[in-house]
Structures are given as structure tokens and as C-alpha cells.
XYZ file of C-alpha atoms in Angstrom:
737
model
C 0.000 0.000 0.000
C 1.397 3.404 -0.960
C 1.969 5.653 2.051
C 2.782 9.378 1.817
C 4.933 9.339 4.902
C 8.121 11.350 4.966
C 11.179 9.925 6.736
C 14.373 11.839 7.187
C 17.438 10.333 5.573
C 18.806 7.611 7.808
C 22.299 6.237 8.108
C 23.034 2.802 6.607
C 23.351 1.409 10.149
C 19.941 2.782 11.118
C 18.391 1.340 7.963
C 19.928 -2.034 8.746
C 18.523 -1.953 12.289
C 15.110 -1.044 10.930
C 15.279 -3.927 8.436
C 16.178 -6.430 11.144
C 13.562 -5.094 13.543
C 10.937 -5.371 10.829
C 11.691 -9.005 10.009
C 8.892 -10.780 11.820
C 9.605 -14.237 13.187
C 13.207 -13.534 14.138
C 12.317 -12.416 17.649
C 11.452 -15.176 20.143
C 7.755 -15.765 20.703
C 6.099 -17.459 23.631
C 4.595 -20.788 22.589
C 2.204 -23.225 24.228
C 3.975 -26.503 24.982
C 2.495 -29.147 22.628
C 4.054 -31.922 24.684
C 1.719 -31.260 27.619
C -1.898 -32.206 26.921
C -4.436 -29.542 28.032
C -6.890 -30.456 30.752
C -10.274 -31.668 29.435
C -12.728 -28.814 29.059
C -10.078 -26.161 29.472
C -10.618 -23.073 27.337
C -7.913 -22.160 24.897
C -6.481 -18.744 25.867
C -6.542 -16.027 23.231
C -2.843 -15.459 23.901
C -0.620 -18.280 25.215
C 0.442 -17.653 28.772
C 4.100 -16.816 29.084
C 6.176 -19.448 30.854
C 9.165 -18.529 32.979
C 12.414 -19.092 31.144
C 14.148 -22.150 32.508
C 17.854 -22.658 32.845
C 19.274 -24.575 29.854
C 20.235 -28.163 30.518
C 23.785 -28.680 31.689
C 26.128 -29.212 28.797
C 24.003 -27.258 26.331
C 24.276 -23.579 25.472
C 20.713 -22.766 24.528
C 17.249 -24.041 23.745
C 16.444 -27.128 21.715
C 14.053 -27.613 18.806
C 12.041 -30.843 18.722
C 10.679 -31.878 15.333
C 8.641 -34.762 16.761
C 6.785 -35.344 19.973
C 9.200 -36.533 22.658
C 7.798 -39.061 25.135
C 10.016 -39.938 28.047
C 9.156 -43.638 27.953
C 9.996 -43.816 24.236
C 12.935 -41.414 23.895
C 14.405 -40.938 27.387
C 17.673 -39.370 26.215
C 15.932 -36.670 24.170
C 13.491 -36.061 27.014
C 16.378 -35.441 29.398
C 18.031 -33.098 26.917
C 14.769 -31.123 26.841
C 14.580 -30.878 30.621
C 15.345 -27.300 31.558
C 15.393 -26.024 27.972
C 13.185 -22.966 27.286
C 9.666 -24.261 26.740
C 8.949 -22.011 23.795
C 11.339 -24.166 21.814
C 9.470 -27.343 22.717
C 7.381 -27.206 19.587
C 6.574 -29.694 16.909
C 5.823 -28.670 13.353
C 2.066 -28.642 13.860
C 2.072 -26.464 16.964
C 4.720 -24.002 15.752
C 4.407 -22.673 12.179
C 7.925 -21.256 12.108
C 10.465 -23.137 14.230
C 13.049 -22.734 11.468
C 13.349 -19.054 12.335
C 14.749 -20.131 15.693
C 17.060 -22.914 14.572
C 20.123 -20.676 14.410
C 19.683 -19.864 18.115
C 19.227 -23.489 19.172
C 21.824 -25.799 20.678
C 20.312 -28.917 19.057
C 17.509 -30.242 16.864
C 15.877 -33.403 18.252
C 14.074 -36.193 16.376
C 12.548 -39.381 17.725
C 13.006 -41.366 14.508
C 10.487 -43.966 15.634
C 7.790 -41.299 15.982
C 8.361 -39.939 12.457
C 7.618 -41.535 9.098
C 9.905 -41.177 6.082
C 7.481 -38.589 4.675
C 7.631 -36.715 7.978
C 11.419 -36.600 7.718
C 11.127 -35.246 4.183
C 8.737 -32.544 5.413
C 11.389 -31.347 7.882
C 13.733 -30.535 4.981
C 13.794 -26.754 5.409
C 14.391 -26.960 9.166
C 17.150 -29.535 8.756
C 18.699 -27.438 6.000
C 18.627 -24.414 8.289
C 20.323 -26.483 11.012
C 23.030 -27.617 8.575
C 23.772 -24.108 7.358
C 23.827 -22.757 10.923
C 26.010 -25.614 12.196
C 23.416 -26.827 14.719
C 23.719 -30.518 15.777
C 20.884 -32.943 15.008
C 20.252 -35.810 17.448
C 18.109 -38.818 16.526
C 17.023 -41.393 19.093
C 15.497 -44.779 18.162
C 17.300 -44.435 14.828
C 16.838 -48.074 13.883
C 15.679 -47.256 10.353
C 18.844 -46.243 8.500
C 16.836 -44.829 5.592
C 15.109 -42.312 7.859
C 18.481 -41.202 9.223
C 19.786 -40.872 5.656
C 16.797 -38.714 4.673
C 17.571 -36.427 7.616
C 21.349 -36.222 7.221
C 22.388 -37.614 3.832
C 23.822 -40.839 5.282
C 22.278 -43.171 7.842
C 23.125 -46.099 10.081
C 20.819 -48.201 12.208
C 21.514 -47.270 15.811
C 20.042 -46.378 19.150
C 21.297 -42.793 18.976
C 22.894 -40.776 16.146
C 24.531 -37.398 16.844
C 25.435 -35.305 13.775
C 27.159 -31.944 14.169
C 27.611 -30.007 10.900
C 30.173 -27.312 10.378
C 28.562 -23.934 9.675
C 27.714 -24.085 5.995
C 26.513 -27.664 6.265
C 29.106 -29.447 4.117
C 31.127 -31.312 6.755
C 29.681 -33.422 9.568
C 30.998 -35.062 12.707
C 28.744 -38.111 13.166
C 28.771 -40.216 16.345
C 26.849 -43.489 16.288
C 25.895 -45.294 19.503
C 24.727 -48.907 19.541
C 24.912 -49.670 15.844
C 26.738 -52.901 15.177
C 25.917 -56.570 14.827
C 28.852 -58.904 15.453
C 29.527 -62.593 15.007
C 32.160 -64.286 17.144
C 33.793 -67.515 16.011
C 36.273 -69.644 17.919
C 38.500 -72.448 16.686
C 39.378 -74.773 19.512
C 42.954 -75.951 20.039
C 45.034 -77.290 17.224
C 48.098 -79.354 18.172
C 51.407 -79.498 16.291
C 53.571 -82.561 16.930
C 57.188 -82.858 15.739
C 58.443 -85.351 13.154
C 59.633 -87.713 15.873
C 56.048 -88.115 17.088
C 55.272 -90.920 14.599
C 58.089 -93.105 15.856
C 57.328 -92.224 19.481
C 53.650 -93.146 19.018
C 54.619 -96.586 17.797
C 56.546 -97.194 21.077
C 53.834 -95.845 23.423
C 52.242 -98.038 26.053
C 48.458 -98.478 26.187
C 48.240 -96.017 29.104
C 50.272 -93.401 27.243
C 48.052 -93.776 24.182
C 44.922 -93.418 26.302
C 46.302 -90.177 27.797
C 47.145 -88.844 24.314
C 43.629 -89.675 23.016
C 42.147 -87.698 25.896
C 44.363 -84.662 25.300
C 43.792 -84.622 21.542
C 40.081 -85.452 21.742
C 40.465 -88.319 19.258
C 39.529 -92.016 19.260
C 42.159 -94.772 19.099
C 41.171 -95.557 15.497
C 41.478 -91.882 14.508
C 44.949 -91.611 16.058
C 46.131 -94.868 14.467
C 44.982 -93.667 11.043
C 46.562 -90.216 11.548
C 50.000 -91.498 12.508
C 49.965 -94.300 9.922
C 49.247 -91.774 7.138
C 51.848 -89.225 8.296
C 55.008 -89.047 6.179
C 58.304 -89.921 7.804
C 60.301 -87.101 9.387
C 57.509 -84.508 9.017
C 55.575 -82.717 11.763
C 51.971 -83.778 12.405
C 49.136 -81.244 12.954
C 45.863 -82.270 14.590
C 42.984 -79.762 14.419
C 40.111 -80.002 16.875
C 36.600 -79.492 15.598
C 35.863 -75.725 15.435
C 33.441 -74.263 17.922
C 31.348 -71.362 16.575
C 29.432 -69.122 18.948
C 25.861 -68.271 17.967
C 25.228 -64.948 16.215
C 24.435 -62.286 18.792
C 23.463 -58.655 18.880
C 26.248 -56.745 20.559
C 24.787 -53.276 20.047
C 23.049 -53.035 23.405
C 26.041 -54.452 25.227
C 28.256 -51.862 23.540
C 25.914 -48.973 24.342
C 26.869 -46.959 27.423
C 24.377 -46.598 30.236
C 21.791 -43.865 29.794
C 23.596 -41.630 32.247
C 26.957 -42.110 30.536
C 25.425 -41.576 27.107
C 23.580 -38.437 28.233
C 26.810 -37.045 29.700
C 28.686 -37.804 26.470
C 26.035 -36.160 24.280
C 25.970 -33.074 26.508
C 29.739 -32.952 26.344
C 29.634 -33.109 22.547
C 27.073 -30.305 22.454
C 29.107 -28.115 24.770
C 32.320 -28.769 22.857
C 30.639 -28.125 19.501
C 29.262 -24.756 20.635
C 32.512 -23.770 22.324
C 34.415 -24.300 19.071
C 31.776 -23.117 16.613
C 33.697 -20.001 15.546
C 36.911 -21.936 15.071
C 35.058 -24.383 12.842
C 33.679 -21.669 10.603
C 35.379 -22.160 7.237
C 34.359 -20.638 3.944
C 33.511 -23.552 1.672
C 34.605 -23.090 -1.950
C 32.056 -25.620 -3.209
C 28.535 -24.729 -4.352
C 25.963 -25.478 -1.695
C 24.168 -28.754 -2.228
C 26.890 -30.446 -4.293
C 29.167 -31.859 -1.585
C 28.928 -33.416 1.874
C 31.573 -35.155 3.946
C 30.878 -37.193 7.100
C 33.435 -38.214 9.706
C 31.736 -41.254 11.253
C 32.624 -42.670 14.659
C 30.562 -45.812 15.340
C 30.505 -47.767 18.571
C 33.939 -49.193 19.354
C 33.961 -53.001 19.621
C 35.839 -54.441 22.604
C 35.866 -58.217 22.824
C 37.556 -61.095 24.590
C 38.863 -64.390 23.257
C 38.679 -67.521 25.410
C 37.659 -65.742 28.605
C 41.299 -65.088 29.505
C 40.928 -61.380 30.270
C 42.728 -59.914 27.238
C 40.416 -57.512 25.391
C 40.907 -56.705 21.713
C 39.456 -53.543 20.124
C 38.125 -52.622 16.687
C 37.706 -48.869 16.126
C 35.841 -48.412 12.835
C 36.283 -44.688 12.273
C 35.757 -43.742 8.629
C 34.568 -40.984 6.313
C 31.788 -41.026 3.748
C 31.818 -38.332 1.075
C 28.956 -37.573 -1.311
C 29.618 -35.431 -4.372
C 27.742 -34.355 -7.484
C 30.300 -33.480 -10.144
C 30.255 -31.751 -13.518
C 33.609 -33.200 -14.572
C 33.574 -36.108 -14.675
C 29.787 -35.988 -14.759
C 28.018 -38.081 -12.144
C 27.515 -38.655 -8.452
C 30.222 -40.261 -6.361
C 30.284 -41.984 -2.968
C 33.666 -42.274 -1.282
C 34.455 -44.523 1.693
C 37.830 -43.864 3.305
C 39.664 -44.738 6.484
C 39.722 -42.030 9.117
C 41.768 -43.664 11.841
C 40.276 -47.158 11.479
C 42.302 -49.146 14.000
C 42.714 -52.688 15.250
C 44.456 -53.448 18.558
C 44.788 -56.865 20.209
C 45.149 -55.368 23.682
C 48.017 -56.061 26.024
C 49.125 -59.632 25.351
C 48.175 -62.027 28.135
C 51.262 -64.116 27.393
C 54.445 -63.146 25.556
C 57.331 -65.457 26.396
C 59.527 -67.826 24.413
C 57.077 -70.658 25.031
C 53.756 -68.792 25.138
C 52.489 -65.923 22.947
C 48.943 -64.585 22.693
C 46.516 -63.370 21.863
C 48.406 -61.684 19.022
C 46.960 -60.007 15.938
C 47.232 -62.449 13.039
C 44.747 -61.405 10.329
C 42.652 -58.263 9.751
C 40.120 -57.928 6.971
C 37.904 -55.144 5.685
C 35.282 -55.191 2.934
C 32.826 -52.665 1.456
C 29.865 -53.991 -0.527
C 26.720 -52.307 -1.922
C 23.637 -54.317 -0.974
C 21.656 -53.254 -4.036
C 22.356 -52.301 -7.635
C 22.887 -48.736 -8.817
C 26.371 -48.025 -7.448
C 29.217 -48.970 -9.787
C 32.820 -49.466 -8.636
C 34.948 -46.549 -9.827
C 38.357 -46.826 -8.126
C 39.962 -48.081 -4.929
C 43.148 -48.130 -2.882
C 45.180 -49.982 -1.619
C 46.218 -51.726 -4.781
C 48.634 -54.540 -4.171
C 49.839 -57.862 -5.454
C 48.873 -60.761 -3.234
C 51.283 -61.590 -0.432
C 52.990 -58.209 -0.632
C 53.964 -55.900 2.214
C 54.126 -52.926 -0.164
C 50.965 -51.374 -1.582
C 49.811 -48.108 -3.109
C 47.444 -45.505 -1.708
C 46.061 -42.429 -3.397
C 47.051 -38.906 -2.480
C 43.442 -38.257 -1.575
C 40.121 -37.768 -3.219
C 40.567 -34.282 -4.662
C 37.521 -32.016 -4.962
C 37.515 -28.705 -6.750
C 35.117 -25.901 -7.582
C 34.977 -23.182 -10.151
C 32.794 -20.465 -11.597
C 32.411 -20.381 -15.361
C 29.971 -18.962 -17.853
C 27.501 -21.692 -16.956
C 27.684 -21.016 -13.236
C 29.099 -22.857 -10.234
C 30.675 -26.228 -10.924
C 32.292 -29.090 -9.039
C 34.900 -31.580 -10.148
C 36.966 -34.312 -8.605
C 40.061 -36.317 -9.432
C 41.375 -39.701 -8.401
C 44.492 -39.914 -10.521
C 45.966 -43.408 -10.509
C 49.326 -41.923 -11.480
C 49.363 -39.843 -8.302
C 49.861 -42.506 -5.693
C 52.088 -43.177 -2.739
C 53.870 -46.392 -1.850
C 53.227 -47.764 1.632
C 54.889 -50.597 3.483
C 53.839 -52.568 6.534
C 56.544 -54.189 8.601
C 56.048 -57.975 8.805
C 52.484 -57.824 7.451
C 51.258 -58.507 3.916
C 48.371 -56.704 2.245
C 46.111 -58.751 -0.012
C 43.749 -56.816 -2.273
C 40.820 -59.142 -2.914
C 38.545 -56.514 -4.512
C 36.296 -57.980 -7.169
C 33.243 -56.664 -8.988
C 31.383 -54.228 -6.757
C 33.217 -55.438 -3.620
C 36.251 -53.562 -2.332
C 38.233 -55.693 0.109
C 41.617 -55.913 1.772
C 43.311 -58.363 4.128
C 46.269 -57.534 6.368
C 48.089 -60.744 7.276
C 51.004 -61.517 9.560
C 53.855 -62.482 7.185
C 57.082 -62.524 9.178
C 58.250 -63.420 12.703
C 61.817 -62.676 13.772
C 62.819 -62.543 10.105
C 61.248 -65.916 9.299
C 58.306 -66.385 6.945
C 54.898 -66.817 8.595
C 52.271 -68.524 6.410
C 50.443 -70.633 8.978
C 50.291 -70.803 12.751
C 52.908 -73.572 13.024
C 55.510 -71.193 11.550
C 55.735 -69.373 14.877
C 57.654 -72.392 16.230
C 61.442 -72.461 15.991
C 62.006 -75.956 14.645
C 65.772 -75.666 15.085
C 66.109 -74.582 18.693
C 62.609 -75.118 20.032
C 60.295 -72.519 21.530
C 58.525 -69.673 19.670
C 59.823 -66.819 17.565
C 59.290 -63.247 18.707
C 56.298 -61.245 17.436
C 56.561 -58.083 15.289
C 55.192 -54.818 16.630
C 51.990 -54.753 14.544
C 50.998 -58.164 15.903
C 51.125 -56.747 19.432
C 49.909 -53.167 18.983
C 47.734 -50.895 16.837
C 47.465 -51.347 13.096
C 45.853 -48.359 11.369
C 44.161 -49.121 8.077
C 44.457 -46.782 5.089
C 41.923 -47.307 2.338
C 39.703 -45.528 -0.157
C 36.835 -46.961 -2.212
C 34.789 -44.925 -4.692
C 31.419 -45.796 -6.224
C 29.731 -43.895 -9.063
C 26.093 -43.287 -10.052
C 24.344 -41.235 -12.710
C 23.801 -37.529 -12.200
C 20.036 -38.067 -12.264
C 20.081 -40.700 -9.492
C 18.087 -39.605 -6.425
C 17.995 -43.020 -4.711
C 18.875 -44.411 -1.285
C 21.563 -47.115 -1.335
C 22.659 -49.374 1.554
C 26.373 -50.241 1.675
C 27.743 -52.914 4.020
C 30.972 -52.081 5.826
C 32.565 -55.116 7.560
C 35.706 -55.278 9.713
C 37.120 -58.636 10.874
C 39.826 -59.062 13.503
C 41.439 -62.475 14.131
C 43.738 -63.082 17.089
C 45.681 -66.199 18.037
C 47.205 -67.815 21.119
C 50.090 -70.245 20.469
C 52.064 -72.021 23.153
C 54.517 -74.896 23.657
C 53.913 -77.845 25.966
C 56.565 -80.349 27.157
C 54.119 -82.964 28.305
C 55.827 -85.811 26.470
C 59.274 -87.201 26.612
C 61.235 -86.935 23.369
C 59.062 -84.318 21.687
C 57.719 -80.761 22.024
C 53.989 -80.213 21.505
C 52.726 -76.882 20.069
C 49.122 -75.800 20.690
C 47.042 -72.928 19.372
C 43.629 -71.294 19.695
C 42.301 -68.596 17.402
C 39.252 -66.323 17.656
C 37.650 -63.882 15.259
C 35.237 -61.001 15.675
C 33.311 -59.460 12.769
C 31.929 -55.946 13.254
C 29.446 -54.965 10.535
C 27.590 -51.740 9.823
C 25.258 -50.874 6.965
C 25.625 -47.267 5.817
C 22.707 -45.922 3.762
C 23.561 -43.011 1.461
C 20.969 -40.590 0.067
C 22.047 -39.445 -3.387
C 19.199 -36.900 -3.488
C 21.131 -34.869 -0.904
C 23.711 -33.776 -3.515
C 22.926 -32.361 -6.952
C 25.162 -30.645 -9.455
C 24.765 -26.977 -10.304
C 24.041 -27.821 -13.935
C 24.044 -24.825 -16.274
C 24.256 -22.514 -13.290
C 21.281 -24.124 -11.571
C 21.151 -25.991 -8.265
C 17.758 -27.666 -7.698
C 15.944 -25.960 -4.810
C 12.559 -26.169 -3.107
C 11.098 -24.050 -0.299
C 7.592 -24.622 1.057
C 7.865 -22.321 4.123
C 5.955 -24.977 6.058
C 8.421 -24.446 8.881
C 8.660 -20.676 8.536
C 11.276 -18.354 7.048
C 14.699 -19.684 8.046
C 17.209 -16.852 8.537
C 19.984 -19.235 7.523
C 18.296 -19.559 4.104
C 16.602 -16.190 3.565
C 17.900 -12.660 4.168
C 15.795 -9.470 4.291
C 17.048 -6.593 2.132
C 15.375 -3.188 2.408
C 15.763 -0.446 -0.212
C 12.681 1.478 0.897
C 13.225 5.119 1.792
C 9.781 6.672 1.451
C 8.586 3.820 3.649
C 11.433 1.881 5.291
C 9.533 -0.594 7.460
C 9.403 -4.043 5.821
C 7.874 -6.884 7.807
C 8.814 -10.258 6.365
C 7.720 -13.270 8.382
C 6.532 -16.828 8.106
C 2.792 -17.255 8.538
C 0.337 -19.937 7.453
C 2.980 -21.867 5.565
C 4.038 -18.887 3.430
C 6.531 -16.015 3.464
C 4.619 -12.768 3.858
C 5.448 -9.075 3.622
C 3.008 -6.716 5.335
C 5.182 -3.670 6.066
C 4.668 -1.914 2.732
C 8.269 -0.718 2.332
C 8.918 1.272 -0.876
C 10.749 4.151 -2.465
C 9.496 6.433 -5.245
C 11.280 6.107 -8.609
C 14.225 8.407 -9.032
C 13.956 8.933 -12.786
C 10.299 9.697 -13.514
C 6.761 9.497 -12.230
C 5.044 6.470 -10.765
C 5.497 3.433 -12.969
C 9.140 3.985 -13.921
C 11.435 0.992 -14.165
C 13.578 1.768 -11.096
C 10.963 1.193 -8.423
C 12.757 0.004 -5.288
C 11.228 -1.767 -2.294
C 12.210 -4.730 -0.158
C 13.109 -8.287 -1.036
C 13.770 -11.630 0.612
C 16.872 -13.167 -0.951
C 18.185 -16.761 -0.710
C 21.922 -16.057 -1.237
C 22.949 -19.729 -1.438
C 20.653 -20.511 -4.371
C 21.835 -20.720 -7.983
C 19.551 -20.193 -10.980
C 20.761 -19.983 -14.561
C 19.265 -22.190 -17.254
C 15.986 -23.755 -16.117
C 12.843 -22.639 -14.346
C 12.162 -20.529 -11.263
C 8.607 -20.879 -9.977
C 6.643 -19.475 -7.036
C 3.058 -19.265 -5.895
C 2.139 -15.666 -5.063
C -0.926 -14.160 -3.349
C -1.427 -10.432 -3.913
C -3.782 -8.867 -1.354
C -2.827 -5.309 -2.278
C -2.795 -3.695 -5.782
C 0.838 -2.576 -5.683
C 4.177 -4.034 -6.854
C 5.496 -7.568 -6.390
C 7.503 -10.168 -8.308
C 10.669 -12.257 -8.522
C 14.347 -11.443 -8.868
C 16.980 -13.800 -10.299
C 20.625 -14.071 -11.410
C 21.525 -11.816 -8.462
C 25.265 -11.318 -8.024
C 27.006 -11.627 -4.646
C 26.914 -7.885 -4.046
C 23.199 -7.694 -4.866
C 23.835 -4.848 -7.304
C 23.095 -6.658 -10.571
C 20.164 -8.936 -11.436
C 16.940 -9.423 -13.413
C 13.532 -8.539 -11.905
C 10.033 -9.286 -13.063
C 7.428 -7.032 -11.399
C 3.632 -6.868 -11.533
C 1.478 -3.919 -10.446
C -2.330 -4.191 -10.544
C -2.956 -0.477 -9.929
C -0.801 0.390 -12.955
C -1.932 -2.609 -15.065
C 1.663 -3.457 -15.867
C 4.077 -6.368 -16.004
C 7.720 -5.459 -16.525
C 11.054 -7.294 -16.842
C 14.120 -5.197 -16.093
C 17.855 -5.744 -15.897
C 19.786 -3.971 -13.150
C 23.477 -3.246 -13.799
C 25.215 -2.012 -10.639
C 22.062 -0.137 -9.662
C 21.183 1.149 -13.152
C 17.798 -0.109 -14.430
C 17.137 -1.096 -18.056
C 13.708 -2.186 -19.272
C 13.837 -5.424 -21.298
C 10.114 -6.069 -21.791
C 6.828 -4.512 -20.668
C 3.126 -5.419 -20.897
C 1.041 -2.324 -20.165
C -2.328 -4.051 -20.312
C -1.739 -6.883 -17.874
C -3.592 -6.933 -14.522
C -2.378 -9.697 -12.203
C -4.968 -11.657 -10.182
C -5.940 -10.027 -6.888
C -6.764 -11.760 -3.591
C -6.029 -15.149 -5.141
C -3.048 -17.438 -5.540
C -1.237 -17.391 -8.883
C 1.797 -19.340 -10.142
C 4.575 -17.167 -11.559
C 7.221 -19.009 -13.557
C 10.471 -17.682 -15.035
C 11.974 -19.888 -17.739
C 15.471 -19.425 -19.119
C 16.296 -21.513 -22.155
C 19.367 -20.525 -24.126
C 19.143 -16.741 -24.549
C 15.365 -16.612 -24.062
C 13.600 -15.361 -20.923
C 9.889 -16.276 -20.618
C 7.619 -15.033 -17.839
C 4.439 -17.044 -17.304
C 1.473 -16.535 -14.969
C -0.736 -19.587 -14.516
C 0.924 -21.174 -17.590
C 0.206 -18.144 -19.823
C 3.167 -16.222 -21.288
C 3.010 -12.605 -20.108
C 6.494 -11.390 -21.065
C 9.270 -12.728 -23.297
C 12.767 -11.599 -24.226
C 14.357 -13.588 -27.072
C 18.000 -12.619 -26.642
C 19.459 -11.614 -23.287
C 22.684 -13.145 -21.881
C 24.218 -10.438 -19.695
C 23.958 -12.457 -16.461
C 24.078 -16.225 -16.818
C 23.300 -17.252 -13.242
C 22.956 -16.083 -9.644
C 20.717 -16.296 -6.590
C 16.963 -15.628 -6.394
C 14.705 -13.343 -4.323
C 11.064 -12.497 -3.604
C 10.225 -8.826 -4.273
C 7.648 -6.422 -2.780
C 6.934 -2.733 -3.428
C 4.485 -0.962 -1.069
C 2.572 -4.193 -0.484
C 0.639 -4.451 2.785
C -0.207 -8.070 1.983
C 1.820 -10.245 -0.363
C 2.531 -13.937 0.210
C 4.982 -16.340 -1.417
C 4.945 -20.138 -1.293
C 6.374 -23.234 -3.037
C 9.479 -21.573 -4.441
C 11.302 -24.037 -6.720
C 14.316 -24.016 -8.993
C 14.586 -26.826 -11.539
C 16.374 -27.648 -14.752
C 14.279 -27.880 -17.904
């Protein structure tokens, strides 16, 4: 609405303060708590009663935002995190129309994944995007459905609790996973190694001696007779007991800390994340929405072989990177070691006659569980039975800005590789088809070849050889496996990630005269996780366009949208989220500087999404005009906001106009002086850019067209208002044609 109100010239700082003060939804509002049911028959107050601000929970730095209902009996950890948090932030999406406007102030976003469907998770997209861009952690409890977690974060694992802290900008994540793994423990009972002299000694044994040997070796007399009769002269004899395999068991709950310990750890992570937020702030060179990297720390597996008190550990720390690339074109999923470690624990025995449990074999495999991901490249590469292998110099990601807009690229140059060597261990690359796999195998003891467990014995002098360092301490795995998919792929893919640790106990017994008996026991523990990746979470900025959708169902997120005010005649914009739309009711405007009302350089206020990219393709928005003044869309906005295209409609002037703005100078490209936009009704405005052509459509009818205009190839988008006391925008989308 045009207002003839004179304001004195204000300083830029004063104008900025006015713009911020006029942006509705940014200031905290008192909310009714949807997690407390009202008493039956109670009247709903016209204004929610203000609740006293509570002290934030220990270990947090501010309020929390809950995107689902949080019931203490179902999600006790989230309920405890909410205890003491300001109640106005205890709002689900139904009760609070604009929680996204508060996400930047929150210490965490909470989701009970069991209480939300996959479609619910998808509907939280704008809030979760706001959390990513603001660097606010997301915590999911009851996260047993990995696909739901992937829809929320981009990758998912089945777990009791998932904590994901993004860096500001939302491209790098620190993910902690609690209670995620299923393990299978296998045990091989004792094998016995008898020297070459055993055959001759057996022939001279008395009946009592043979009976004692049958008992020790768990064999019948007929079995022993056949074994020794078949043994070649002057060669050692090995007798393997029947393997004993423990039943498959869920170890997730056993590995999960107690609720109190877990709550303390989560609070500690929240406090540490907030304390270091500024230090983590890094300007990302990559276009938003094309790249995400996750440092994943699952539950550490600590296990015991034989009940002898020595505990081995598998730490499965790794990274998952998702990238949409222009060159080479496609989507890529990268799994890489990030401190993946195996440690046998302090050896229970380590003498010349008794060594164990030492690290003998380690194995790691990565395998997609469904089609769609194709193997692209992997490291290590090695020949079988080799201690030397090659690793890459890293998965290199780059970004650039060309005539077609922002772009991403990556390289994995096989010629750029480093040679690695493991002392006394061999690396076997058993990758095949879609499976990437590596085995690290003990290969040398005291300078002697180690191919099987009997090789630990010193056949010349008796006793056992010494163990190399990696058999007794930490072995850190270095690996990288890359899968590729088409650029159009928007699917969820589960990928199995399995780590196997095998330890062995070998000892010497002098139970028999004339020979030395060698015994061994080995155990293995497999720790498996399934990582689900969501390829829809990364999309290339093709032809200057990054796909984008905003429904405003969760309000106007300040991390996504920024208010700009150029009104001088009236300098009081009021942008806010209301009823699932972005609305402007302040009526900010400035009279044209060059001519009378209706000139091309009409300035007002606009809501810009600076991280968007629109070049070739379509920009669409639903718009409701409740006032006969100016409104429209802006696109191809440069970083400074000084150059762009703007389509504007004005019912009172019966005009539709497309202009180009060059560093503040307006040029009319097309005008329709007989067009009256719909009033008090929703319309769909669509801007199409195809080659050099700009087409402006309203409800599928072409209103304006420019056949040849290429000054600005791409940029961000904005929602424009001039003197409007009621204009609403909804369902803003950017797509390729």
C-alpha cells in the first residue's frame, strides 16, 4: 500500500537496524507446549500464557528444537536433553508454524526417529537445511531405520542414537553413532602341532600313554592310528580339533553406554561443539548442495577371546563423502579410512614358550547391498602376499565459476599414488566386482616367513619366535573406495561395511618325553555396519542451476533467507513466516528516481536466498497479492546484490515489466502495459530461461518474453515487494528444464 509518509534520511546502520527489527519471526515468541496435553474442558487462551524461562540443561548452550513429539518412555535421552530447555522451543511442526526461524539460536535439533515416518522426515527438509547451514547438531534417538536417518542427514546407520554436528555451511559433519553394530564371534578350539619324531614315538607308546594322548587330543584310538599311519616320515603332524562357533548375537546393546553415561557424552559433545563453533567456521569453496563429507565414529567393539581377560578392540572410524560433479559428470560416494584401527590389547602371554593373543589377520570389505552403485576406483592396490601397496594422495575435490555457473569436479588420478609398506604384514587386495576388500596378514616373525600358525615355532632350537610390533599393537588401516552413479540418481543405497579381527594364542607344551607339543587357539570377531547413502542430498549446479525447493511450512529460516530493504519513502518491511508462506506486510517502498510512478527503477524490499543458484531452467513461485501494488521475482543476483533481473507486476498500474539492473542502473527489457495480475487469489509465476530466451508465465500463460538476453548467466533468487501491505509467497522451486 502506498503511504505518503516522509522519513528523514537515515544512516546505513539505522536502515539495517530497521530492516532487522521489521523481520517478523526472528524475535522469540512465547509458545504453548504441545508436549503437555491440556486439561479436558479447558478453554484455549486467546494469547498463550508466558512461561518462565528455565535454565538450559547442563552441557548445552541454549534451547532445543524438537521436530517430533518426545515421550520420556519412548525417547528418554531426548526427554532429558529437553529438561530445563526454554519451553517455547518445545514445539513440533504442527504447533509451531515457524520453528526454522529459531534454529540458528538453538543448541540442538531433536528427532525421535520412531515417531516420524519417512514422509515426515522429508517434510522437515527446510528446518534440517537451516540447522546444517547454521552448524546446529541434530540428534536422533530410536534411529533403527537407516533410511530415515539418511533422509535427515544424507547418510544413515541403524543405531540407538545418532549425533550429527555439521560445520557452519553444512558441508562437513561429525557423526557419532551409539549402539549400531551386529557382530559374530567364532572360535576355533585348540590345534596341536607334533614334531616329526612323534610318529616313531607313538609306535613305542604303552596303552596307558596312548589313552592319555587320546584324551588330550580329543580323538579315538582308530582316529589316532589312522593319523599317525598316514603321516610321512620325518615330518611334523598337525591335529585340528573341531571348530566351535558361537551363535550370532546382537552386541549393540552391550556396547551402548548406560543412559547416564550416554547423556553425559552427548551433553559434552554439544558443549564442545558450541565452544568451538567459531573456530570451525570455514568458507567452503564448493557450491551449496553439491558436496557433503561425514566423519563417522561408530561404537567401538571391545571383545575377549577364550575368557582369559585380554580384550581386543576394533575402532571403525571412517569418512563417507557424497559429491555431485560436472567433470567427470556423475555422483560419487567415497568410503575412506579415518583412523580405522585394530588393537589386540596387552598380550596375556608373551614369552619364548607362550604368545597370545596376538593379531594375526585383519580384513575389511565394502559392498553395496543393491544395484545402482558402480565401482569406480579403490586403494590400496597390491599384489597378493605383498607388504608394499599403493594408496592415493586423496580424493581431490575442486570448484569453479564459469559462464555456466558454479561447478564441481573431482580427481582420483591413478598416477598420483604413494607407496606404503607394513613391517612384517602382507596386504592382499581381494577386490572384485562391486566389492572392495583388503586383508592384512602376519607375514614374518623374527625374520622368518609366517604362512600358517605352526611357523611361529622355531624348529631348530625349540620354543617360539618373537612377534613383530603390529601383531602386538595398533594397526591403522588406510583405504579408499569410490562408487559412481548417474547424475540423475536420487535413490537411497545401503552399503555394508565389515571389519574382521582375528587373534591367536600359540604355546609350547613339554608334556611328552622326546618331543615338544605346540598348541594354538584362534578367535575372530566381525563388526558390521550398513551405511545408507541418500544421493538426493547432492545435486550438481548444472548450467548454473542448483535444484531448490522451499515450502515455508516451517517458517522463514534466517539461515536460508535474508531481508534486504531499499525502501526510503517507507522503510519498514515486515517479512515473516505465517500460514505456511513467506509474507510481507510492512509496505516498504521508495518512489522512482527517474520519472513518475510506474518507472522501471521502483525500489522496495526483497527476501533473498543467497545460497541458491539459478541460470538455465525454471524458477517458480506461488504468489498471493492482497494489495494492488508491486510484487515479483528477482533472479541471477550477483554476490553484491547490485546486478540482477527482476520481473514485477502492479495491478494499480496494469503493468508487467522485466528489467535488468546493472550495478544499480535499471534497463527495461520487456513490458506489458495491459496486464492486470490476479488479486486476492493465488497465482503461479514461472520464469523460464532456455538458451538466450527469458519467458515469464502466470498460470501457464506467457506474459512477457525476451528472445536474446545473456548479460547475467546465473545467480541467486529473491522475492520482491513494493508498497505491499499483503503479499505472500509459497512453493518456491528451482529446476532444470
